[in-house]
PDB file of C-alpha atoms in Angstrom:
ATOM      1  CA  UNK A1263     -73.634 -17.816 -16.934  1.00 38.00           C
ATOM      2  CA  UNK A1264     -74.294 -17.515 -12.932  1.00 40.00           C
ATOM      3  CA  UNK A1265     -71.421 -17.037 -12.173  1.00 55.00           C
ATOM      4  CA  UNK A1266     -70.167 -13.182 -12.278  1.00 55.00           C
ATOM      5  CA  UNK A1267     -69.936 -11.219  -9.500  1.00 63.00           C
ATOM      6  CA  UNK A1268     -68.218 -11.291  -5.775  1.00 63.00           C
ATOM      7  CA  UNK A1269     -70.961 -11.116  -3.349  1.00 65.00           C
ATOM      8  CA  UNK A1270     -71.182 -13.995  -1.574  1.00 72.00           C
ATOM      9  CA  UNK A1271     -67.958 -15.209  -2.396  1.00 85.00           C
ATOM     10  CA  UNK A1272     -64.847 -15.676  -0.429  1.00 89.00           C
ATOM     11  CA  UNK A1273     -61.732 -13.448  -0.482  1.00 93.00           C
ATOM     12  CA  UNK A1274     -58.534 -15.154  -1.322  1.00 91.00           C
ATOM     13  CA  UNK A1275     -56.594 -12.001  -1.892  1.00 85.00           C
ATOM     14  CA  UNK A1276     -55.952  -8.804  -3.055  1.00 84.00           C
ATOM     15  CA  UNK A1277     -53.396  -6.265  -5.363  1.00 77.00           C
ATOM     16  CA  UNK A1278     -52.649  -2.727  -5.709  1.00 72.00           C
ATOM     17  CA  UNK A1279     -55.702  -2.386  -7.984  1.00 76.00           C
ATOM     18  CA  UNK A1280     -57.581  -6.557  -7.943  1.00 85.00           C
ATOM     19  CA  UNK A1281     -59.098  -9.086  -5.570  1.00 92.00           C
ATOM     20  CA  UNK A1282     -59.473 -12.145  -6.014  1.00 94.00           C
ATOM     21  CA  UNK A1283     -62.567 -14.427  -5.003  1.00 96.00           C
ATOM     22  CA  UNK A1284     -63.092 -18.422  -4.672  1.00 96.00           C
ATOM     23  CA  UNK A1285     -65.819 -19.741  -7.021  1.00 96.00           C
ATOM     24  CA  UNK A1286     -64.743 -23.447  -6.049  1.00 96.00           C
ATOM     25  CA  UNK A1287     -61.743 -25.657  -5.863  1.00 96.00           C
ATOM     26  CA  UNK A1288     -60.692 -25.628  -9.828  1.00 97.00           C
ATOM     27  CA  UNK A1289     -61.623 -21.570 -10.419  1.00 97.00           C
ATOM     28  CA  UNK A1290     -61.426 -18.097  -9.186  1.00 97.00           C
ATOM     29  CA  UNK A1291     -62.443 -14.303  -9.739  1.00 96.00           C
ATOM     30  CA  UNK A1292     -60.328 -11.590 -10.300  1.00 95.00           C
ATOM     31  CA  UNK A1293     -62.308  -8.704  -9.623  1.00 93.00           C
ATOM     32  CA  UNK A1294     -60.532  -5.436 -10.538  1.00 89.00           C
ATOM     33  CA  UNK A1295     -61.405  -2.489  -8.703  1.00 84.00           C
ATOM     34  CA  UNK A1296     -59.946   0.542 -10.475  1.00 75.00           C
ATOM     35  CA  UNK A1297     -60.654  -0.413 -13.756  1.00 72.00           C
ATOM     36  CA  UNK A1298     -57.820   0.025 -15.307  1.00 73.00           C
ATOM     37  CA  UNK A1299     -58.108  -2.830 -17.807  1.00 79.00           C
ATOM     38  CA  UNK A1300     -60.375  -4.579 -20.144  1.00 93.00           C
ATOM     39  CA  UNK A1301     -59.950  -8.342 -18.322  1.00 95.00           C
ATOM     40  CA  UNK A1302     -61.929 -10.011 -20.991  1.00 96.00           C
ATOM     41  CA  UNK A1303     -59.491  -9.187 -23.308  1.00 96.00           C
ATOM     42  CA  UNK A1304     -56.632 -10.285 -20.760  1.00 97.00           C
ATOM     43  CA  UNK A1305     -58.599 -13.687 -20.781  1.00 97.00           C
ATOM     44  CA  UNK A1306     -58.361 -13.887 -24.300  1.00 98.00           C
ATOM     45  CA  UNK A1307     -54.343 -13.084 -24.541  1.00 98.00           C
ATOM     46  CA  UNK A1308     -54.017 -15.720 -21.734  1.00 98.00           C
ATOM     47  CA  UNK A1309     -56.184 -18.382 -23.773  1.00 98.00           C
ATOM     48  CA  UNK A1310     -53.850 -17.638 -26.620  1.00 98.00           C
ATOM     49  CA  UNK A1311     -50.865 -17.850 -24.844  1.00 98.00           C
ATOM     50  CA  UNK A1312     -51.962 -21.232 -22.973  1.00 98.00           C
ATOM     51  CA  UNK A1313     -52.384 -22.766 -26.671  1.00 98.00           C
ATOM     52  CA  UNK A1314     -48.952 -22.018 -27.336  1.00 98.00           C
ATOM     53  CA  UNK A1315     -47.860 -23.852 -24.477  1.00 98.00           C
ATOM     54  CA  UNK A1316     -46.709 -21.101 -22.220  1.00 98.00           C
ATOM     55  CA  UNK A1317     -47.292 -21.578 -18.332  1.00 98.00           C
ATOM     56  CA  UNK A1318     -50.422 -19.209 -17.454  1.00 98.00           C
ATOM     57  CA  UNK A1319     -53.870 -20.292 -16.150  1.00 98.00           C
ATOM     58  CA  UNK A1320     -56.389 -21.278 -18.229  1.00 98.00           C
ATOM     59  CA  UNK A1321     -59.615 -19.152 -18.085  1.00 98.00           C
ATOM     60  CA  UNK A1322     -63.282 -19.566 -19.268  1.00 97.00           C
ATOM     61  CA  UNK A1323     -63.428 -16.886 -21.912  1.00 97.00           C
ATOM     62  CA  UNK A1324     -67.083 -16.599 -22.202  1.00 96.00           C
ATOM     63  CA  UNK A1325     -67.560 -16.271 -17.944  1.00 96.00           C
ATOM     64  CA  UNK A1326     -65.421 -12.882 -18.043  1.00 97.00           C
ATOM     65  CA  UNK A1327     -66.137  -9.477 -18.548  1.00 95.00           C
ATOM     66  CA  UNK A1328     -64.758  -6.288 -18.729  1.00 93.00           C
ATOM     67  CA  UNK A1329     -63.573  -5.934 -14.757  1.00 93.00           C
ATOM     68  CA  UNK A1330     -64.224  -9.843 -13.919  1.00 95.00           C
ATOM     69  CA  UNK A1331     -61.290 -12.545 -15.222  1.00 96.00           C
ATOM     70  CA  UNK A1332     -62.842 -16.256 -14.286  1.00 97.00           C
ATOM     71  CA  UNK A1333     -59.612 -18.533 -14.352  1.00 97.00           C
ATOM     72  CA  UNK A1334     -57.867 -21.354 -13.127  1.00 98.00           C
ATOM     73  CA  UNK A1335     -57.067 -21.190  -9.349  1.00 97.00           C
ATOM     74  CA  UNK A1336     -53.553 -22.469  -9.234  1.00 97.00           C
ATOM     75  CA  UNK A1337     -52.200 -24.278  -5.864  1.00 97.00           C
ATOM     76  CA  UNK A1338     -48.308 -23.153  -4.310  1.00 96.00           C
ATOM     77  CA  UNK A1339     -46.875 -19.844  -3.174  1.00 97.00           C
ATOM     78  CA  UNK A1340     -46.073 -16.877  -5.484  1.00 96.00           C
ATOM     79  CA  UNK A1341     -42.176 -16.477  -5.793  1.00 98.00           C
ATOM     80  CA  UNK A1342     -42.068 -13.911  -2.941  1.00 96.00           C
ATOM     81  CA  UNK A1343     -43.442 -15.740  -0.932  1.00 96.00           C
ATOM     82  CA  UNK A1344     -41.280 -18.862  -1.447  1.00 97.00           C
ATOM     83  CA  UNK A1345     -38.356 -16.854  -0.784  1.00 96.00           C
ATOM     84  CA  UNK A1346     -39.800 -15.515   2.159  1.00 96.00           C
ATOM     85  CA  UNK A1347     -40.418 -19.233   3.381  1.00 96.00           C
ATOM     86  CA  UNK A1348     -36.936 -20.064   2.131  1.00 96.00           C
ATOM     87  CA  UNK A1349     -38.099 -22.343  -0.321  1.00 95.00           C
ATOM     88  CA  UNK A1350     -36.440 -20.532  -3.294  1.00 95.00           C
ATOM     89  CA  UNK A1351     -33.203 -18.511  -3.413  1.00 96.00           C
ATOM     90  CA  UNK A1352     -32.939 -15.150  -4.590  1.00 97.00           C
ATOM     91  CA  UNK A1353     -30.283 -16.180  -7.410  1.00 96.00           C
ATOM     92  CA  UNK A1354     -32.871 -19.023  -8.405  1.00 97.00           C
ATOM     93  CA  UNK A1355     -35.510 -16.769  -8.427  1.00 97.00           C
ATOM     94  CA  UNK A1356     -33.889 -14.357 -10.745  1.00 97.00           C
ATOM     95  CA  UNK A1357     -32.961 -16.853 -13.400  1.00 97.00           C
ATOM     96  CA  UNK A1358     -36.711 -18.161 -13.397  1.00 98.00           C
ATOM     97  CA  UNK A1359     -37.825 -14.976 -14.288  1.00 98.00           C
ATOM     98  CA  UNK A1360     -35.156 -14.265 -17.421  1.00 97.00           C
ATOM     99  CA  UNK A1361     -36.330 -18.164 -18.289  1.00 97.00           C
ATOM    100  CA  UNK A1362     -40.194 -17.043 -18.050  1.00 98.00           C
ATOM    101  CA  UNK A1363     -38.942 -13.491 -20.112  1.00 98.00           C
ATOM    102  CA  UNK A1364     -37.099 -15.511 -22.806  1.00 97.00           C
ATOM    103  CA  UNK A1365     -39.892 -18.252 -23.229  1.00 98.00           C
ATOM    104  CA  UNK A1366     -42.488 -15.335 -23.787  1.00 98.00           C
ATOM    105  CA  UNK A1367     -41.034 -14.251 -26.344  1.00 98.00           C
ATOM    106  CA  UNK A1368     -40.226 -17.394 -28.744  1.00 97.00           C
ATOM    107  CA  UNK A1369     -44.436 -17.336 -28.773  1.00 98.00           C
ATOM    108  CA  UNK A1370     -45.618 -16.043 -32.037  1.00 96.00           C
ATOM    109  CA  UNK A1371     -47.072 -12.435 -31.914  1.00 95.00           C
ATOM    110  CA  UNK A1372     -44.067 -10.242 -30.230  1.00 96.00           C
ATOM    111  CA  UNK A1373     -46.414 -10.308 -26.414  1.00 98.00           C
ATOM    112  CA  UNK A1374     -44.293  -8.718 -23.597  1.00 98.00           C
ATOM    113  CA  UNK A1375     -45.780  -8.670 -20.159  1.00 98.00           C
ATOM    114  CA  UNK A1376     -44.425  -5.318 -18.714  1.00 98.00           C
ATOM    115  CA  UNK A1377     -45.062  -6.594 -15.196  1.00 96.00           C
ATOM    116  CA  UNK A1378     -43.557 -10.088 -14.447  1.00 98.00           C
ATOM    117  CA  UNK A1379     -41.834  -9.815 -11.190  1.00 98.00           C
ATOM    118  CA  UNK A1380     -41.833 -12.226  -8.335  1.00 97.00           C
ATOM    119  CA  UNK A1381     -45.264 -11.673  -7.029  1.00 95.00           C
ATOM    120  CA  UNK A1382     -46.499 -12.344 -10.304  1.00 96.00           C
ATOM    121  CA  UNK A1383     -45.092 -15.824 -10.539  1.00 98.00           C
ATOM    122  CA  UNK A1384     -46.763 -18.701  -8.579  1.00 97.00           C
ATOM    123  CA  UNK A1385     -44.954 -21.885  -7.796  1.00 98.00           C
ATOM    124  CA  UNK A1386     -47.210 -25.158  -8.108  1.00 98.00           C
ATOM    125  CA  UNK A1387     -46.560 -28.654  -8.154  1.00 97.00           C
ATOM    126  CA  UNK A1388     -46.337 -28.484 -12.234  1.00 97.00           C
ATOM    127  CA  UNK A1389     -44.021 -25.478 -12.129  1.00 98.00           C
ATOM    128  CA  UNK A1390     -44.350 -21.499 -12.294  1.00 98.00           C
ATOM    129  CA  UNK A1391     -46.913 -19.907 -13.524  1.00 98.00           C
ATOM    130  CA  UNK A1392     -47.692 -16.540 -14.581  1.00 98.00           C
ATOM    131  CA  UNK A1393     -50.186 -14.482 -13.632  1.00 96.00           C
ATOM    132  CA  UNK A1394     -51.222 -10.812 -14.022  1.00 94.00           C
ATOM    133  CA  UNK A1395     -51.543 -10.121 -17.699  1.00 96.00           C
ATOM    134  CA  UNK A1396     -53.504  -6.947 -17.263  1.00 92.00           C
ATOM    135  CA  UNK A1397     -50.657  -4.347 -18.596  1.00 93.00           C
ATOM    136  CA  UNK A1398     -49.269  -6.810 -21.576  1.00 97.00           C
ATOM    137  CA  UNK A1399     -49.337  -5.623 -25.340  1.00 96.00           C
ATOM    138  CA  UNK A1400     -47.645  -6.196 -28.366  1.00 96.00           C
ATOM    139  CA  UNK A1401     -43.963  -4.795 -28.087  1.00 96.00           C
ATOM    140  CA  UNK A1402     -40.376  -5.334 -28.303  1.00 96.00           C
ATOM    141  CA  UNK A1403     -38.777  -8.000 -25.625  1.00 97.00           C
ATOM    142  CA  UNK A1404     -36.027  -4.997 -24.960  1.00 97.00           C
ATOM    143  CA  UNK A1405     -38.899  -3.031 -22.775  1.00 97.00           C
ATOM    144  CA  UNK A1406     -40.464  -6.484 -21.035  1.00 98.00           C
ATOM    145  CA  UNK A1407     -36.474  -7.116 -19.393  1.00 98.00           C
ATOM    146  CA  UNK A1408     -36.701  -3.392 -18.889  1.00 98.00           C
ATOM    147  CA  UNK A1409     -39.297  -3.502 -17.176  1.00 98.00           C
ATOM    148  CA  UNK A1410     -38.490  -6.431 -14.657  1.00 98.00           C
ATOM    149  CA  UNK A1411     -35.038  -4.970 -14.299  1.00 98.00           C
ATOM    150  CA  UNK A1412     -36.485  -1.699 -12.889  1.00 98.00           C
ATOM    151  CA  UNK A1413     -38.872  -3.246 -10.835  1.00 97.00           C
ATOM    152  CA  UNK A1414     -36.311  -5.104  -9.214  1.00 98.00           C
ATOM    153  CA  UNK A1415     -34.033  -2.363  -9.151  1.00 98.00           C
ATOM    154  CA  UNK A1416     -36.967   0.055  -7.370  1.00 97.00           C
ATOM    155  CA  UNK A1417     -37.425  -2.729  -4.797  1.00 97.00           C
ATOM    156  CA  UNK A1418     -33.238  -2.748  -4.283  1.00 97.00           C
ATOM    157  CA  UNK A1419     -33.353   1.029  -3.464  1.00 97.00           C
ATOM    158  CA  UNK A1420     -36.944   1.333  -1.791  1.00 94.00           C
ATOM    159  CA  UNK A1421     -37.878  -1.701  -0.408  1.00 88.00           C
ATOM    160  CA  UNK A1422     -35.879  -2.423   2.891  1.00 88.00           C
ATOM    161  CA  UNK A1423     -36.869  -5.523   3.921  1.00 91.00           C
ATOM    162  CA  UNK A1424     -36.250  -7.326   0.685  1.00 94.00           C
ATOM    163  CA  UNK A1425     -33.540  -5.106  -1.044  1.00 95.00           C
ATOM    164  CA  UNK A1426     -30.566  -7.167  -0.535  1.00 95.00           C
ATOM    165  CA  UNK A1427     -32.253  -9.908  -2.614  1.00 96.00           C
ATOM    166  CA  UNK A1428     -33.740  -7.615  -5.097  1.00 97.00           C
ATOM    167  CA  UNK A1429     -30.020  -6.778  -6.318  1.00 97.00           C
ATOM    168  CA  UNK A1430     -29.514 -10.442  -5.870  1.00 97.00           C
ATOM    169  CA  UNK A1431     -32.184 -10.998  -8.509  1.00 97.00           C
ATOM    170  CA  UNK A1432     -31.622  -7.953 -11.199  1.00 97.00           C
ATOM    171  CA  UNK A1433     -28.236  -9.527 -11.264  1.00 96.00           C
ATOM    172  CA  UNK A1434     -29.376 -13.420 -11.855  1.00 96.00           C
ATOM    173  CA  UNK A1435     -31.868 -11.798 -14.023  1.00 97.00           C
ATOM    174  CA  UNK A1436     -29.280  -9.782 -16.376  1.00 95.00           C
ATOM    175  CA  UNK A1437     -26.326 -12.307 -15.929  1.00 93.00           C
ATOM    176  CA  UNK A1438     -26.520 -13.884 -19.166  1.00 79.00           C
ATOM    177  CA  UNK A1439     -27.121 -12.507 -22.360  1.00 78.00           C
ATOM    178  CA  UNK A1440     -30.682 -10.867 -22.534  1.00 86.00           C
ATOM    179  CA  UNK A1441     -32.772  -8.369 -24.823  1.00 92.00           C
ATOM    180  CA  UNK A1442     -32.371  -5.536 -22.371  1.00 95.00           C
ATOM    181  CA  UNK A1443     -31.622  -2.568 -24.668  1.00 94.00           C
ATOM    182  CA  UNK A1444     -31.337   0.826 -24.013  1.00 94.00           C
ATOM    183  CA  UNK A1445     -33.872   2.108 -25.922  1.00 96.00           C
ATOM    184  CA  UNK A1446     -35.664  -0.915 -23.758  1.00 96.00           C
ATOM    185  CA  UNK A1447     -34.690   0.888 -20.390  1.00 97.00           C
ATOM    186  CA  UNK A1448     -35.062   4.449 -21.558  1.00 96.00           C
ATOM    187  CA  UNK A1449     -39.007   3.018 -21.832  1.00 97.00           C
ATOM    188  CA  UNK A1450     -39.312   1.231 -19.336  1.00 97.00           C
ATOM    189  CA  UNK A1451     -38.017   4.436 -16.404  1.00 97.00           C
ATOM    190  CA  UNK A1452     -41.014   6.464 -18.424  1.00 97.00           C
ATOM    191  CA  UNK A1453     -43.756   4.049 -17.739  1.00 96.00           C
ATOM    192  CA  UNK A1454     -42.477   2.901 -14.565  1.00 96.00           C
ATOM    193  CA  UNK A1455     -42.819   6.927 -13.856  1.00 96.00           C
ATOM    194  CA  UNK A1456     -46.701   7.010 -15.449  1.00 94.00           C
ATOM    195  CA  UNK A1457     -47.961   4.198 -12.954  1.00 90.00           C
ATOM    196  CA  UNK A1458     -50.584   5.659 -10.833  1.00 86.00           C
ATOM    197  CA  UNK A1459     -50.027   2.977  -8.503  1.00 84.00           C
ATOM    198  CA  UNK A1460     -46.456   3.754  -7.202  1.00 89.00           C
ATOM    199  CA  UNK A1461     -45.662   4.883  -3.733  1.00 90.00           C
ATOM    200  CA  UNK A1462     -44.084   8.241  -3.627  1.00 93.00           C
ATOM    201  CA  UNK A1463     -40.589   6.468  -2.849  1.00 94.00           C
ATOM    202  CA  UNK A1464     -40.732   4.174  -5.768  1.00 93.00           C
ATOM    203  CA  UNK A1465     -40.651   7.357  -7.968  1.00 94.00           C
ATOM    204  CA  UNK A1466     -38.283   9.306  -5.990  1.00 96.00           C
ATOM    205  CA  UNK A1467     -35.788   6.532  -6.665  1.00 97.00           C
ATOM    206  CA  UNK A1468     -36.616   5.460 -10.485  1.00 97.00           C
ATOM    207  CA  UNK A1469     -33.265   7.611 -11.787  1.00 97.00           C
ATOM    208  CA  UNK A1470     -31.167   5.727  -9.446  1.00 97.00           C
ATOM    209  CA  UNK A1471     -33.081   2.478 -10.264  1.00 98.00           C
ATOM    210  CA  UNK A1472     -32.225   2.809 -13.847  1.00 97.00           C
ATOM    211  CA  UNK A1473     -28.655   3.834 -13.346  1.00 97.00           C
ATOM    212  CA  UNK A1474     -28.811   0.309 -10.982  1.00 97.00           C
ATOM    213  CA  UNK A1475     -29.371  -1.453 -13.714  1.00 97.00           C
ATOM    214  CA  UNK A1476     -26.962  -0.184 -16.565  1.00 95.00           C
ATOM    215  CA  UNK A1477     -24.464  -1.534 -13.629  1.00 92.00           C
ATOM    216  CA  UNK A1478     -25.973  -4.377 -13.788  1.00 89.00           C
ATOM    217  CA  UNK A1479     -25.975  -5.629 -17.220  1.00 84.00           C
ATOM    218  CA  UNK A1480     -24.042  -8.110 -18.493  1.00 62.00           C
TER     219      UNK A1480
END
């Protein structure tokens, strides 16, 4: 294949647990570093999910491996950082992200995310796109809006410089009718509480996050 591997190659950027490496204009590497996925299988969810019509990249299956995702390299900010530029609004950005939740889960096969938040969206020319699939399964849509809800609620307790527009965007995100249940949230406070990749203040504030969002729902 000639293509694995990220010596040599260009850093574009990096996560909490992934970098990612320029193979040429139309593809990139996701490299993850912890191991705390199986990205072939990730590649294959996202080849599924790209057949169905739903907005993710599309990968060459038979280039990744186990810690190595080969896919698409997409063009345009994530959504953080088009509200950071001002190019998006914090009310806009929340309702993207219930319309990303909602479209999910009209695809056959019950496939939640458990991790779309606004630096896992990217904003291109054709629209937003997500990324990330590493921690998505088979599961009920209640925990995926749990999920996203407590992220944004962690952010609106922990994260100073953007907490004002976290709230803004758990309350976009919740302000119509969604499948946030409490069975959903109960969940989603337990695995937010398992992630080995939370700061200390993230999980000192997870029992005020969730109580954040019960006032939050519509």
């Amino acid at each position: 294949m000639g293509i694995r591997g990220s010596a040599g190659r260009r850093l574009l950027g990096s996560g909490r647990a992934s970098d990612v490496y320029e193979i040429d204009e139309a593809w990139v590497l996701r490299h993850d570093r912890e191991g705390y996925s199986d990205a072939h299988a990730e590649a294959a969810l996202m080849e599924r999910l790209h057949a169905h019509g739903y907005p993710v990249p599309r990968v060459r299956l038979a280039d990744c491996s186990r810690s190595e995702l080969v896919m698409e390299r997409l063009y345009g900010p994530t959504m953080l950082e088009a509200f950071v530029a001002g190019r998006t609004d914090a009310r806009e950005a929340g309702a993207t992200l219930a319309r990303l939740l909602r479209q999910l889960h009209a695809v056959p096969g019950r496939v939640v995310h458990l991790d779309l938040h606004p630096e896992n969206v990217m904003l291109t020319a054709d629209g937003p796109y997500v990324i990330d699939w590493a921690n998505a399964e088979e599961g009920h849509p209640g925990l995926d809006w749990g999920m996203s809800a407590m992220i944004l609620a962690q952010v609106a307790l922990a994260g100073e410089q953007f907490a004002t527009p976290a709230r803004a965007m758990l309350a976009a995100l919740l302000a119509d009718p969604s499948d946030l249940t409490e069975d959903g949230l109960t969940k989603a406070r337990r695995r937010r509480a398992a992630n080995p990749t939370m700061s200390a203040r993230e999980v000192e504030v997870l029992g005020a996050a969730e109580e954040l969002v019960r006032s939050s729902m519509a």
